[in-house]
Amino acid sequence: MDRFLDTLKPQTLHLDGYDDGSSFLSIAFYFWYEKAVPSDVLETAFYRTLEEFPILAGRIKTGNDSRSFVAVDKNRLNMPEYTDSSCNVHFQTLKDADFDVRLLPVDYSSACKTPVPPAIIGDCIRLAEFHVLRMKDNSGMCIFASISHAILDGTGYCIFMRRWADISKCMLVAQNQQGILDMNIPERVYQHDRSILESDKICGSDALEPELLEMFNKSTTAAKWIAWFSPELRGRIFRYLMSVSDVRNYYFQLSSAAFEHLVQLIQPFVDSDISHLSANDVISALATVLFAQAMHKAGRLEGEAVYLTNIVADARPRLKQLAGANYTGNAVLPKTAVSMLEPILQDSIPQALATVSCSIRRAVDGLDERYCEQMGHMINRNPCGYVDLVLGITKMDNTLVAINHTRFGYYEADFGSGSPALVRPAFLIFENDFVIMPGRPSVGGYELAFTMVPEVARNMMESEYWQYIH
């Protein structure tokens, strides 16, 4: 840590509307490893990584304009919490139980119940928390990593974890070869400055969906109040709401064979104007149909004519200024695919999946530079815009929020003992959230994470569509 403190410089990072929309939430994952890495190596590598991400030691504040910023003051640091401990549970026991965190000590597994920044110190939200847990007889380890979503999005989160892993691996190599550490660590340059997203272009709104425009233009009283609240107060409110909610996380696997079978089933029903369907299209369509049927059975779609799939997409490959920039801030935005509800409920499995898959593909194809620029303008045009969007997307029963994490490189986080055996979200945030993860290396396929209430979960598992998920 001493080297980190010596290299630290005072700085301020101004957040934008993308960041503000997530400032009361955290991104958190469990990384499971069958072989442990020495404590001193992991901790030293962590602080070396922090030198390149000093903003994680700052304090998030809200200015008079309701915009947030992070201040790094060497005299008032807000250091990430870093813990390294052991437990009496063998790695094989956890593996046999599909890595059920309820088998772990309460102070570790309870982290999955905190989808907001995990600690408040005085008047300040801690921006990151890391806990390395070593299994019985040094049989493996698990790294719980939670970072404020205001600072990094999913891509930025994985950049941090892979960098930490790379430095750790280099240190182990240097130790074994009695080499000089600095000579082995490849240089990386990261872009944390949000101004890279700013544009002088005059943006309209013709590329945006009417459903999203309606959310932006509501300008509700609730949105104004939430935008005015400090990040700490927002965090406390959401922590309370989650504590009284019946929403739970569910994890399942979709095998490669089952996925290929789905693709073959729907192929004859794919619209002629669709040249290809991605894995994300098909799997998000499967989740959409499952959720819609389960919600309908629960009586929660009365009077609805459509079902919305809100695809959370990355703007990086679509904005020229982000090309090759290693940008770590929030650059995700929603794109809505609208599907008629009646076919979802009444058509055959192949027809319904093909219909929704095509709808999602058309929506994603519309994610071009113009759309991203207009969305950015709408999110940043006033301090309340992002709140209206978040409230609108997450509170409707006829909406699924689909997030694809398969391209982020989670399994590249090799700390020197091999790739993770499993990487899994510690929690999702809102009801009807859905995340696609890459399958664990030993089995392939995909890991699917759902957030729903028990009644909807029971309905989903009774669906004939459920035969494709294990």
Tab-separated table of C-alpha atoms in Angstrom:
chain	number	residue	atom	x	y	z
A	1	MET	CA	0.000	0.000	0.000
A	2	ASP	CA	2.880	2.370	0.679
A	3	ARG	CA	3.803	2.518	-2.985
A	4	PHE	CA	0.165	3.276	-3.870
A	5	LEU	CA	0.074	6.164	-1.405
A	6	ASP	CA	3.376	7.525	-2.703
A	7	THR	CA	2.131	7.562	-6.313
A	8	LEU	CA	-1.333	8.938	-5.531
A	9	LYS	CA	-2.180	12.407	-6.824
A	10	PRO	CA	-5.199	14.573	-5.927
A	11	GLN	CA	-7.790	14.445	-8.686
A	12	THR	CA	-11.466	14.878	-9.456
A	13	LEU	CA	-13.471	12.734	-11.841
A	14	HIS	CA	-16.719	14.288	-13.028
A	15	LEU	CA	-19.385	11.653	-13.668
A	16	ASP	CA	-21.978	11.876	-16.426
A	17	GLY	CA	-25.575	10.746	-16.825
A	18	TYR	CA	-24.538	7.192	-17.637
A	19	ASP	CA	-22.677	7.006	-14.315
A	20	ASP	CA	-25.387	8.794	-12.319
A	21	GLY	CA	-27.924	6.229	-13.449
A	22	SER	CA	-25.942	3.532	-11.667
A	23	SER	CA	-24.431	5.527	-8.811
A	24	PHE	CA	-26.464	3.748	-6.145
A	25	LEU	CA	-25.650	0.215	-7.365
A	26	SER	CA	-22.665	-2.121	-7.396
A	27	ILE	CA	-21.308	-4.744	-9.772
A	28	ALA	CA	-20.289	-7.852	-7.848
A	29	PHE	CA	-19.130	-11.325	-8.853
A	30	TYR	CA	-17.722	-14.439	-7.235
A	31	PHE	CA	-14.573	-15.814	-8.903
A	32	TRP	CA	-13.935	-19.452	-7.924
A	33	TYR	CA	-10.467	-20.991	-8.312
A	34	GLU	CA	-9.412	-24.604	-7.748
A	35	LYS	CA	-5.895	-23.490	-6.755
A	36	ALA	CA	-5.088	-20.683	-4.352
A	37	VAL	CA	-2.562	-17.885	-4.875
A	38	PRO	CA	-0.392	-16.753	-1.913
A	39	SER	CA	-1.887	-13.925	0.126
A	40	ASP	CA	1.091	-11.597	-0.168
A	41	VAL	CA	1.131	-11.886	-3.945
A	42	LEU	CA	-2.593	-11.159	-4.315
A	43	GLU	CA	-2.535	-8.180	-1.961
A	44	THR	CA	0.582	-6.612	-3.461
A	45	ALA	CA	-0.827	-7.081	-6.959
A	46	PHE	CA	-4.084	-5.508	-5.828
A	47	TYR	CA	-2.441	-2.281	-4.688
A	48	ARG	CA	-0.307	-2.184	-7.831
A	49	THR	CA	-3.551	-2.369	-9.819
A	50	LEU	CA	-5.086	0.349	-7.681
A	51	GLU	CA	-2.292	2.674	-8.817
A	52	GLU	CA	-3.901	2.561	-12.275
A	53	PHE	CA	-7.438	2.917	-10.870
A	54	PRO	CA	-6.903	5.532	-8.106
A	55	ILE	CA	-10.468	6.750	-8.410
A	56	LEU	CA	-11.571	3.695	-6.393
A	57	ALA	CA	-10.012	5.387	-3.355
A	58	GLY	CA	-12.067	8.548	-3.817
A	59	ARG	CA	-15.279	9.880	-2.342
A	60	ILE	CA	-18.386	10.211	-4.462
A	61	LYS	CA	-20.210	13.498	-3.982
A	62	THR	CA	-23.090	15.418	-5.531
A	63	GLY	CA	-22.633	18.985	-6.766
A	64	ASN	CA	-25.152	21.817	-6.645
A	65	ASP	CA	-26.285	20.863	-10.153
A	66	SER	CA	-27.220	17.336	-8.934
A	67	ARG	CA	-24.324	15.911	-10.945
A	68	SER	CA	-22.001	13.512	-9.178
A	69	PHE	CA	-18.227	13.576	-9.047
A	70	VAL	CA	-15.483	11.597	-7.325
A	71	ALA	CA	-12.803	13.435	-5.383
A	72	VAL	CA	-9.495	11.769	-4.517
A	73	ASP	CA	-7.878	13.568	-1.606
A	74	LYS	CA	-4.758	12.014	-0.132
A	75	ASN	CA	-5.726	13.356	3.296
A	76	ARG	CA	-9.277	11.948	3.144
A	77	LEU	CA	-8.992	8.661	1.318
A	78	ASN	CA	-11.874	6.249	0.975
A	79	MET	CA	-9.850	3.075	0.503
A	80	PRO	CA	-11.468	-0.065	-0.898
A	81	GLU	CA	-12.008	-2.737	1.720
A	82	TYR	CA	-9.595	-5.626	1.186
A	83	THR	CA	-9.923	-8.818	3.237
A	84	ASP	CA	-8.124	-12.174	3.071
A	85	SER	CA	-9.476	-14.959	5.265
A	86	SER	CA	-9.975	-18.730	5.484
A	87	CYS	CA	-12.899	-21.068	6.087
A	88	ASN	CA	-13.467	-24.731	6.986
A	89	VAL	CA	-15.302	-25.655	3.777
A	90	HIS	CA	-13.436	-27.721	1.188
A	91	PHE	CA	-13.493	-26.548	-2.413
A	92	GLN	CA	-14.821	-29.919	-3.588
A	93	THR	CA	-17.759	-29.591	-1.202
A	94	LEU	CA	-18.686	-26.277	-2.781
A	95	LYS	CA	-18.161	-27.636	-6.262
A	96	ASP	CA	-20.474	-30.569	-5.543
A	97	ALA	CA	-23.101	-28.074	-4.315
A	98	ASP	CA	-22.771	-25.972	-7.501
A	99	PHE	CA	-20.905	-23.294	-5.541
A	100	ASP	CA	-23.774	-22.443	-3.208
A	101	VAL	CA	-22.509	-19.473	-1.176
A	102	ARG	CA	-24.873	-20.368	1.660
A	103	LEU	CA	-22.292	-22.988	2.668
A	104	LEU	CA	-19.766	-20.235	3.348
A	105	PRO	CA	-19.393	-18.125	6.501
A	106	VAL	CA	-22.245	-15.681	6.986
A	107	ASP	CA	-20.025	-12.611	6.734
A	108	TYR	CA	-18.971	-13.765	3.268
A	109	SER	CA	-22.168	-15.129	1.772
A	110	SER	CA	-24.262	-12.215	3.041
A	111	ALA	CA	-22.446	-10.001	0.545
A	112	CYS	CA	-24.750	-11.367	-2.147
A	113	LYS	CA	-27.662	-9.644	-0.395
A	114	THR	CA	-26.204	-6.180	-0.896
A	115	PRO	CA	-26.729	-4.948	-4.459
A	116	VAL	CA	-25.802	-1.426	-3.381
A	117	PRO	CA	-22.349	-0.198	-2.352
A	118	PRO	CA	-21.579	-2.474	0.585
A	119	ALA	CA	-20.527	-0.021	3.268
A	120	ILE	CA	-21.047	3.551	4.275
A	121	ILE	CA	-18.256	5.123	6.310
A	122	GLY	CA	-19.477	8.279	7.969
A	123	ASP	CA	-20.942	10.247	5.091
A	124	CYS	CA	-19.232	8.280	2.342
A	125	ILE	CA	-20.070	5.206	0.269
A	126	ARG	CA	-17.171	2.817	-0.082
A	127	LEU	CA	-16.558	2.442	-3.803
A	128	ALA	CA	-15.128	-1.078	-3.767
A	129	GLU	CA	-14.895	-4.189	-1.606
A	130	PHE	CA	-12.745	-7.280	-2.160
A	131	HIS	CA	-12.705	-10.440	-0.067
A	132	VAL	CA	-10.409	-13.376	-0.777
A	133	LEU	CA	-11.688	-16.515	0.930
A	134	ARG	CA	-9.403	-19.541	1.120
A	135	MET	CA	-10.934	-22.994	1.288
A	136	LYS	CA	-10.092	-25.751	3.754
A	137	ASP	CA	-6.665	-27.362	3.323
A	138	ASN	CA	-5.781	-24.683	0.780
A	139	SER	CA	-8.016	-26.572	-1.675
A	140	GLY	CA	-8.964	-23.442	-3.597
A	141	MET	CA	-10.121	-19.883	-3.179
A	142	CYS	CA	-12.975	-17.544	-3.987
A	143	ILE	CA	-12.620	-13.832	-4.716
A	144	PHE	CA	-15.663	-11.671	-4.059
A	145	ALA	CA	-15.230	-8.374	-5.904
A	146	SER	CA	-17.767	-5.561	-5.608
A	147	ILE	CA	-17.236	-2.192	-7.324
A	148	SER	CA	-19.555	0.800	-7.509
A	149	HIS	CA	-21.354	0.891	-10.846
A	150	ALA	CA	-20.861	4.673	-10.883
A	151	ILE	CA	-17.130	4.129	-11.433
A	152	LEU	CA	-17.014	1.166	-13.815
A	153	ASP	CA	-19.480	-0.665	-16.031
A	154	GLY	CA	-19.250	-4.377	-16.794
A	155	THR	CA	-16.447	-3.891	-19.314
A	156	GLY	CA	-14.523	-1.624	-16.937
A	157	TYR	CA	-15.062	-4.091	-14.092
A	158	CYS	CA	-13.529	-6.905	-16.144
A	159	ILE	CA	-10.647	-4.667	-17.222
A	160	PHE	CA	-9.830	-4.109	-13.536
A	161	MET	CA	-10.093	-7.792	-12.609
A	162	ARG	CA	-7.988	-8.940	-15.563
A	163	ARG	CA	-5.346	-6.301	-14.801
A	164	TRP	CA	-5.177	-7.415	-11.171
A	165	ALA	CA	-4.864	-11.028	-12.351
A	166	ASP	CA	-2.157	-10.191	-14.904
A	167	ILE	CA	-0.017	-8.375	-12.318
A	168	SER	CA	-0.456	-11.248	-9.849
A	169	LYS	CA	0.590	-13.765	-12.488
A	170	CYS	CA	3.625	-11.657	-13.414
A	171	MET	CA	4.647	-11.493	-9.759
A	172	LEU	CA	4.488	-15.271	-9.425
A	173	VAL	CA	6.613	-15.688	-12.553
A	174	ALA	CA	9.107	-13.120	-11.240
A	175	GLN	CA	9.328	-14.936	-7.900
A	176	ASN	CA	9.936	-18.273	-9.584
A	177	GLN	CA	12.561	-16.844	-11.914
A	178	GLN	CA	14.015	-14.373	-9.402
A	179	GLY	CA	13.263	-11.679	-11.949
A	180	ILE	CA	12.509	-7.989	-11.633
A	181	LEU	CA	8.771	-7.454	-11.304
A	182	ASP	CA	8.501	-4.170	-13.220
A	183	MET	CA	10.168	-5.706	-16.265
A	184	ASN	CA	7.501	-8.403	-16.497
A	185	ILE	CA	4.335	-6.303	-16.181
A	186	PRO	CA	3.032	-5.185	-19.577
A	187	GLU	CA	2.109	-1.510	-19.742
A	188	ARG	CA	-1.534	-0.554	-20.095
A	189	VAL	CA	-3.183	2.836	-20.496
A	190	TYR	CA	-6.770	3.243	-19.309
A	191	GLN	CA	-9.188	6.046	-20.081
A	192	HIS	CA	-11.245	7.054	-17.036
A	193	ASP	CA	-12.109	10.608	-18.154
A	194	ARG	CA	-15.805	10.894	-19.053
A	195	SER	CA	-15.217	13.842	-21.356
A	196	ILE	CA	-14.284	11.379	-24.090
A	197	LEU	CA	-18.023	10.800	-24.542
A	198	GLU	CA	-18.844	14.479	-25.011
A	199	SER	CA	-19.926	15.591	-28.456
A	200	ASP	CA	-20.592	18.966	-30.061
A	201	LYS	CA	-23.041	17.464	-32.525
A	202	ILE	CA	-26.620	18.682	-32.517
A	203	CYS	CA	-28.587	15.565	-31.667
A	204	GLY	CA	-32.226	14.902	-32.377
A	205	SER	CA	-34.222	11.979	-31.078
A	206	ASP	CA	-35.566	10.358	-34.242
A	207	ALA	CA	-33.473	7.201	-33.744
A	208	LEU	CA	-34.896	6.505	-30.266
A	209	GLU	CA	-37.896	4.291	-29.588
A	210	PRO	CA	-41.167	5.974	-28.560
A	211	GLU	CA	-41.202	3.835	-25.391
A	212	LEU	CA	-37.840	5.268	-24.269
A	213	LEU	CA	-38.724	8.827	-25.235
A	214	GLU	CA	-41.855	8.589	-23.114
A	215	MET	CA	-39.731	7.583	-20.106
A	216	PHE	CA	-37.329	10.492	-20.655
A	217	ASN	CA	-40.090	13.041	-21.107
A	218	LYS	CA	-42.142	12.161	-18.039
A	219	SER	CA	-39.998	14.260	-15.698
A	220	THR	CA	-41.702	12.747	-12.657
A	221	THR	CA	-41.551	14.198	-9.171
A	222	ALA	CA	-39.995	10.947	-7.940
A	223	ALA	CA	-37.189	11.278	-10.497
A	224	LYS	CA	-36.464	14.862	-9.428
A	225	TRP	CA	-36.255	13.837	-5.782
A	226	ILE	CA	-34.012	10.831	-6.448
A	227	ALA	CA	-31.702	12.911	-8.647
A	228	TRP	CA	-31.398	15.460	-5.838
A	229	PHE	CA	-30.623	12.799	-3.209
A	230	SER	CA	-27.006	12.108	-2.339
A	231	PRO	CA	-25.559	8.751	-3.482
A	232	GLU	CA	-25.471	7.713	0.182
A	233	LEU	CA	-29.193	8.348	0.624
A	234	ARG	CA	-30.024	6.594	-2.634
A	235	GLY	CA	-27.992	3.636	-1.431
A	236	ARG	CA	-29.826	3.495	1.882
A	237	ILE	CA	-33.205	3.654	0.146
A	238	PHE	CA	-32.368	0.872	-2.277
A	239	ARG	CA	-30.822	-1.229	0.476
A	240	TYR	CA	-34.078	-0.974	2.406
A	241	LEU	CA	-36.220	-1.761	-0.646
A	242	MET	CA	-34.134	-4.849	-1.372
A	243	SER	CA	-34.374	-6.006	2.248
A	244	VAL	CA	-38.193	-6.095	2.107
A	245	SER	CA	-38.417	-7.472	-1.432
A	246	ASP	CA	-39.235	-11.099	-2.207
A	247	VAL	CA	-37.079	-11.014	-5.336
A	248	ARG	CA	-34.481	-13.794	-5.487
A	249	ASN	CA	-31.623	-14.820	-7.768
A	250	TYR	CA	-31.729	-18.085	-9.720
A	251	TYR	CA	-28.862	-19.659	-11.668
A	252	PHE	CA	-29.146	-22.231	-14.436
A	253	GLN	CA	-27.125	-23.728	-17.271
A	254	LEU	CA	-27.876	-23.866	-20.974
A	255	SER	CA	-25.711	-26.541	-22.580
A	256	SER	CA	-24.120	-26.100	-25.980
A	257	ALA	CA	-26.176	-29.037	-27.265
A	258	ALA	CA	-29.446	-27.513	-26.027
A	259	PHE	CA	-28.568	-24.164	-27.575
A	260	GLU	CA	-27.742	-25.721	-30.947
A	261	HIS	CA	-31.030	-27.617	-30.821
A	262	LEU	CA	-32.891	-24.355	-30.222
A	263	VAL	CA	-31.197	-22.744	-33.215
A	264	GLN	CA	-32.154	-25.663	-35.461
A	265	LEU	CA	-35.760	-25.559	-34.231
A	266	ILE	CA	-36.315	-21.884	-34.991
A	267	GLN	CA	-34.378	-21.662	-38.261
A	268	PRO	CA	-37.368	-22.495	-40.529
A	269	PHE	CA	-39.388	-19.680	-38.937
A	270	VAL	CA	-36.796	-16.886	-39.097
A	271	ASP	CA	-37.977	-13.895	-41.159
A	272	SER	CA	-36.419	-13.593	-44.596
A	273	ASP	CA	-34.950	-10.138	-43.903
A	274	ILE	CA	-32.839	-11.509	-41.014
A	275	SER	CA	-29.476	-12.715	-42.322
A	276	HIS	CA	-28.210	-14.063	-39.007
A	277	LEU	CA	-29.139	-14.475	-35.347
A	278	SER	CA	-26.528	-14.222	-32.610
A	279	ALA	CA	-26.430	-16.391	-29.506
A	280	ASN	CA	-27.521	-13.315	-27.540
A	281	ASP	CA	-30.600	-12.933	-29.765
A	282	VAL	CA	-31.743	-16.523	-29.304
A	283	ILE	CA	-30.982	-16.827	-25.576
A	284	SER	CA	-32.549	-13.439	-24.781
A	285	ALA	CA	-35.606	-14.532	-26.770
A	286	LEU	CA	-35.817	-17.732	-24.729
A	287	ALA	CA	-35.662	-15.721	-21.504
A	288	THR	CA	-38.261	-13.254	-22.827
A	289	VAL	CA	-40.720	-16.024	-23.649
A	290	LEU	CA	-40.130	-17.767	-20.321
A	291	PHE	CA	-40.620	-14.559	-18.340
A	292	ALA	CA	-43.670	-13.458	-20.326
A	293	GLN	CA	-45.432	-16.793	-19.924
A	294	ALA	CA	-44.594	-16.989	-16.212
A	295	MET	CA	-45.733	-13.417	-15.554
A	296	HIS	CA	-48.947	-14.003	-17.506
A	297	LYS	CA	-49.689	-17.133	-15.476
A	298	ALA	CA	-49.176	-15.070	-12.308
A	299	GLY	CA	-51.832	-12.630	-13.550
A	300	ARG	CA	-49.407	-9.744	-13.908
A	301	LEU	CA	-49.836	-8.969	-17.608
A	302	GLU	CA	-53.545	-8.140	-17.643
A	303	GLY	CA	-54.327	-5.608	-20.348
A	304	GLU	CA	-50.848	-5.773	-21.885
A	305	ALA	CA	-50.578	-6.186	-25.657
A	306	VAL	CA	-46.781	-6.213	-25.986
A	307	TYR	CA	-43.750	-7.521	-24.118
A	308	LEU	CA	-40.517	-5.516	-24.107
A	309	THR	CA	-36.983	-6.868	-24.096
A	310	ASN	CA	-34.593	-4.118	-23.027
A	311	ILE	CA	-31.191	-5.091	-24.341
A	312	VAL	CA	-28.359	-3.487	-22.361
A	313	ALA	CA	-25.761	-2.775	-25.045
A	314	ASP	CA	-22.184	-1.505	-25.071
A	315	ALA	CA	-21.552	1.736	-26.970
A	316	ARG	CA	-17.792	1.128	-27.259
A	317	PRO	CA	-17.802	-0.607	-30.652
A	318	ARG	CA	-20.318	1.925	-31.975
A	319	LEU	CA	-18.676	5.240	-31.060
A	320	LYS	CA	-15.496	6.230	-32.899
A	321	GLN	CA	-14.020	8.108	-29.939
A	322	LEU	CA	-14.073	4.931	-27.825
A	323	ALA	CA	-12.298	2.738	-30.357
A	324	GLY	CA	-9.160	1.372	-28.718
A	325	ALA	CA	-9.477	3.778	-25.792
A	326	ASN	CA	-9.671	1.179	-22.982
A	327	TYR	CA	-12.510	3.286	-21.566
A	328	THR	CA	-13.547	2.071	-18.105
A	329	GLY	CA	-16.554	4.300	-17.328
A	330	ASN	CA	-20.181	3.553	-18.046
A	331	ALA	CA	-20.874	3.233	-21.764
A	332	VAL	CA	-23.942	1.001	-21.718
A	333	LEU	CA	-27.355	1.992	-22.975
A	334	PRO	CA	-30.730	0.309	-23.513
A	335	LYS	CA	-32.275	-0.744	-26.808
A	336	THR	CA	-35.867	-1.929	-26.724
A	337	ALA	CA	-37.201	-4.857	-28.738
A	338	VAL	CA	-41.008	-4.893	-28.863
A	339	SER	CA	-42.818	-8.227	-29.323
A	340	MET	CA	-46.549	-8.797	-29.505
A	341	LEU	CA	-47.667	-10.711	-26.430
A	342	GLU	CA	-50.296	-12.932	-28.050
A	343	PRO	CA	-47.880	-14.928	-30.258
A	344	ILE	CA	-45.551	-15.404	-27.282
A	345	LEU	CA	-48.386	-16.990	-25.333
A	346	GLN	CA	-50.045	-18.983	-28.110
A	347	ASP	CA	-47.570	-19.895	-30.849
A	348	SER	CA	-45.502	-23.067	-30.886
A	349	ILE	CA	-42.064	-23.010	-29.274
A	350	PRO	CA	-40.118	-22.604	-32.535
A	351	GLN	CA	-42.429	-19.900	-33.898
A	352	ALA	CA	-42.504	-17.838	-30.704
A	353	LEU	CA	-38.734	-18.022	-30.249
A	354	ALA	CA	-38.109	-17.113	-33.878
A	355	THR	CA	-40.485	-14.138	-33.676
A	356	VAL	CA	-38.859	-12.705	-30.556
A	357	SER	CA	-35.324	-13.484	-31.780
A	358	CYS	CA	-35.985	-11.515	-34.972
A	359	SER	CA	-37.424	-8.626	-32.984
A	360	ILE	CA	-34.297	-8.516	-30.821
A	361	ARG	CA	-32.006	-8.738	-33.859
A	362	ARG	CA	-33.735	-5.773	-35.537
A	363	ALA	CA	-33.385	-3.755	-32.341
A	364	VAL	CA	-29.682	-4.540	-31.986
A	365	ASP	CA	-29.077	-3.744	-35.661
A	366	GLY	CA	-30.472	-0.296	-34.896
A	367	LEU	CA	-27.739	0.334	-32.343
A	368	ASP	CA	-25.615	2.545	-34.549
A	369	GLU	CA	-23.535	5.646	-33.850
A	370	ARG	CA	-26.501	7.994	-34.331
A	371	TYR	CA	-28.600	6.083	-31.812
A	372	CYS	CA	-25.774	6.090	-29.246
A	373	GLU	CA	-25.196	9.834	-29.663
A	374	GLN	CA	-28.885	10.650	-29.307
A	375	MET	CA	-29.229	8.399	-26.272
A	376	GLY	CA	-26.216	10.027	-24.647
A	377	HIS	CA	-27.705	13.461	-25.272
A	378	MET	CA	-31.024	12.450	-23.714
A	379	ILE	CA	-29.372	10.920	-20.646
A	380	ASN	CA	-27.166	13.957	-20.051
A	381	ARG	CA	-29.520	16.778	-20.990
A	382	ASN	CA	-30.807	17.161	-17.423
A	383	PRO	CA	-29.974	15.625	-14.040
A	384	CYS	CA	-33.307	13.784	-13.862
A	385	GLY	CA	-33.203	12.128	-17.283
A	386	TYR	CA	-31.363	9.017	-16.193
A	387	VAL	CA	-33.688	8.500	-13.196
A	388	ASP	CA	-36.806	8.532	-15.384
A	389	LEU	CA	-35.133	5.954	-17.622
A	390	VAL	CA	-34.103	3.652	-14.753
A	391	LEU	CA	-37.521	3.853	-13.104
A	392	GLY	CA	-39.290	3.262	-16.409
A	393	ILE	CA	-37.237	0.244	-17.427
A	394	THR	CA	-37.316	-1.529	-14.080
A	395	LYS	CA	-40.844	-1.054	-12.784
A	396	MET	CA	-42.911	-2.534	-15.632
A	397	ASP	CA	-44.149	-6.126	-15.441
A	398	ASN	CA	-44.093	-6.473	-19.233
A	399	THR	CA	-40.356	-5.794	-19.472
A	400	LEU	CA	-37.276	-8.007	-19.332
A	401	VAL	CA	-33.848	-6.407	-18.915
A	402	ALA	CA	-31.343	-8.614	-20.750
A	403	ILE	CA	-27.598	-8.205	-20.180
A	404	ASN	CA	-24.983	-10.124	-22.137
A	405	HIS	CA	-21.687	-10.677	-20.283
A	406	THR	CA	-20.261	-13.328	-22.586
A	407	ARG	CA	-17.717	-11.031	-24.283
A	408	PHE	CA	-16.159	-9.425	-21.213
A	409	GLY	CA	-13.404	-11.993	-20.622
A	410	TYR	CA	-14.222	-13.067	-17.060
A	411	TYR	CA	-12.423	-16.359	-17.503
A	412	GLU	CA	-9.252	-14.571	-18.584
A	413	ALA	CA	-8.751	-13.486	-14.957
A	414	ASP	CA	-5.903	-15.930	-14.225
A	415	PHE	CA	-4.074	-14.834	-11.073
A	416	GLY	CA	-1.350	-17.416	-11.655
A	417	SER	CA	-3.176	-20.572	-10.625
A	418	GLY	CA	-5.274	-21.056	-13.752
A	419	SER	CA	-8.561	-19.740	-15.086
A	420	PRO	CA	-11.579	-19.586	-12.755
A	421	ALA	CA	-13.618	-22.746	-12.346
A	422	LEU	CA	-16.701	-20.516	-12.274
A	423	VAL	CA	-17.548	-16.814	-12.374
A	424	ARG	CA	-21.047	-15.968	-11.202
A	425	PRO	CA	-22.927	-12.741	-10.409
A	426	ALA	CA	-23.224	-12.262	-6.675
A	427	PHE	CA	-26.596	-10.634	-7.221
A	428	LEU	CA	-28.817	-9.028	-9.781
A	429	ILE	CA	-30.670	-5.840	-9.007
A	430	PHE	CA	-34.284	-5.653	-10.116
A	431	GLU	CA	-37.064	-8.126	-10.748
A	432	ASN	CA	-36.993	-9.384	-14.344
A	433	ASP	CA	-33.247	-8.852	-14.719
A	434	PHE	CA	-31.546	-11.503	-16.829
A	435	VAL	CA	-27.818	-12.041	-17.402
A	436	ILE	CA	-26.110	-14.319	-19.911
A	437	MET	CA	-22.694	-15.469	-18.705
A	438	PRO	CA	-20.155	-17.625	-20.530
A	439	GLY	CA	-20.326	-21.240	-19.430
A	440	ARG	CA	-17.723	-22.559	-17.036
A	441	PRO	CA	-14.656	-23.904	-18.917
A	442	SER	CA	-15.261	-27.499	-17.806
A	443	VAL	CA	-18.695	-27.750	-19.443
A	444	GLY	CA	-19.055	-24.898	-21.954
A	445	GLY	CA	-22.451	-23.571	-22.957
A	446	TYR	CA	-23.910	-20.643	-21.027
A	447	GLU	CA	-24.724	-19.713	-17.425
A	448	LEU	CA	-28.064	-17.944	-17.075
A	449	ALA	CA	-28.924	-15.753	-14.092
A	450	PHE	CA	-32.531	-14.705	-13.458
A	451	THR	CA	-34.065	-12.392	-10.861
A	452	MET	CA	-37.705	-13.066	-9.993
A	453	VAL	CA	-40.149	-13.737	-7.198
A	454	PRO	CA	-40.755	-17.397	-6.221
A	455	GLU	CA	-44.215	-17.568	-7.838
A	456	VAL	CA	-42.851	-16.485	-11.213
A	457	ALA	CA	-39.909	-18.880	-10.820
A	458	ARG	CA	-42.290	-21.807	-10.211
A	459	ASN	CA	-44.361	-20.846	-13.226
A	460	MET	CA	-41.250	-20.599	-15.370
A	461	MET	CA	-40.016	-24.051	-14.399
A	462	GLU	CA	-43.392	-25.559	-15.286
A	463	SER	CA	-43.192	-24.182	-18.826
A	464	GLU	CA	-42.614	-26.550	-21.725
A	465	TYR	CA	-39.776	-24.228	-22.718
A	466	TRP	CA	-37.944	-25.199	-19.545
A	467	GLN	CA	-36.796	-28.493	-21.095
A	468	TYR	CA	-33.926	-26.584	-22.739
A	469	ILE	CA	-32.449	-25.305	-19.475
A	470	HIS	CA	-30.767	-27.467	-16.826
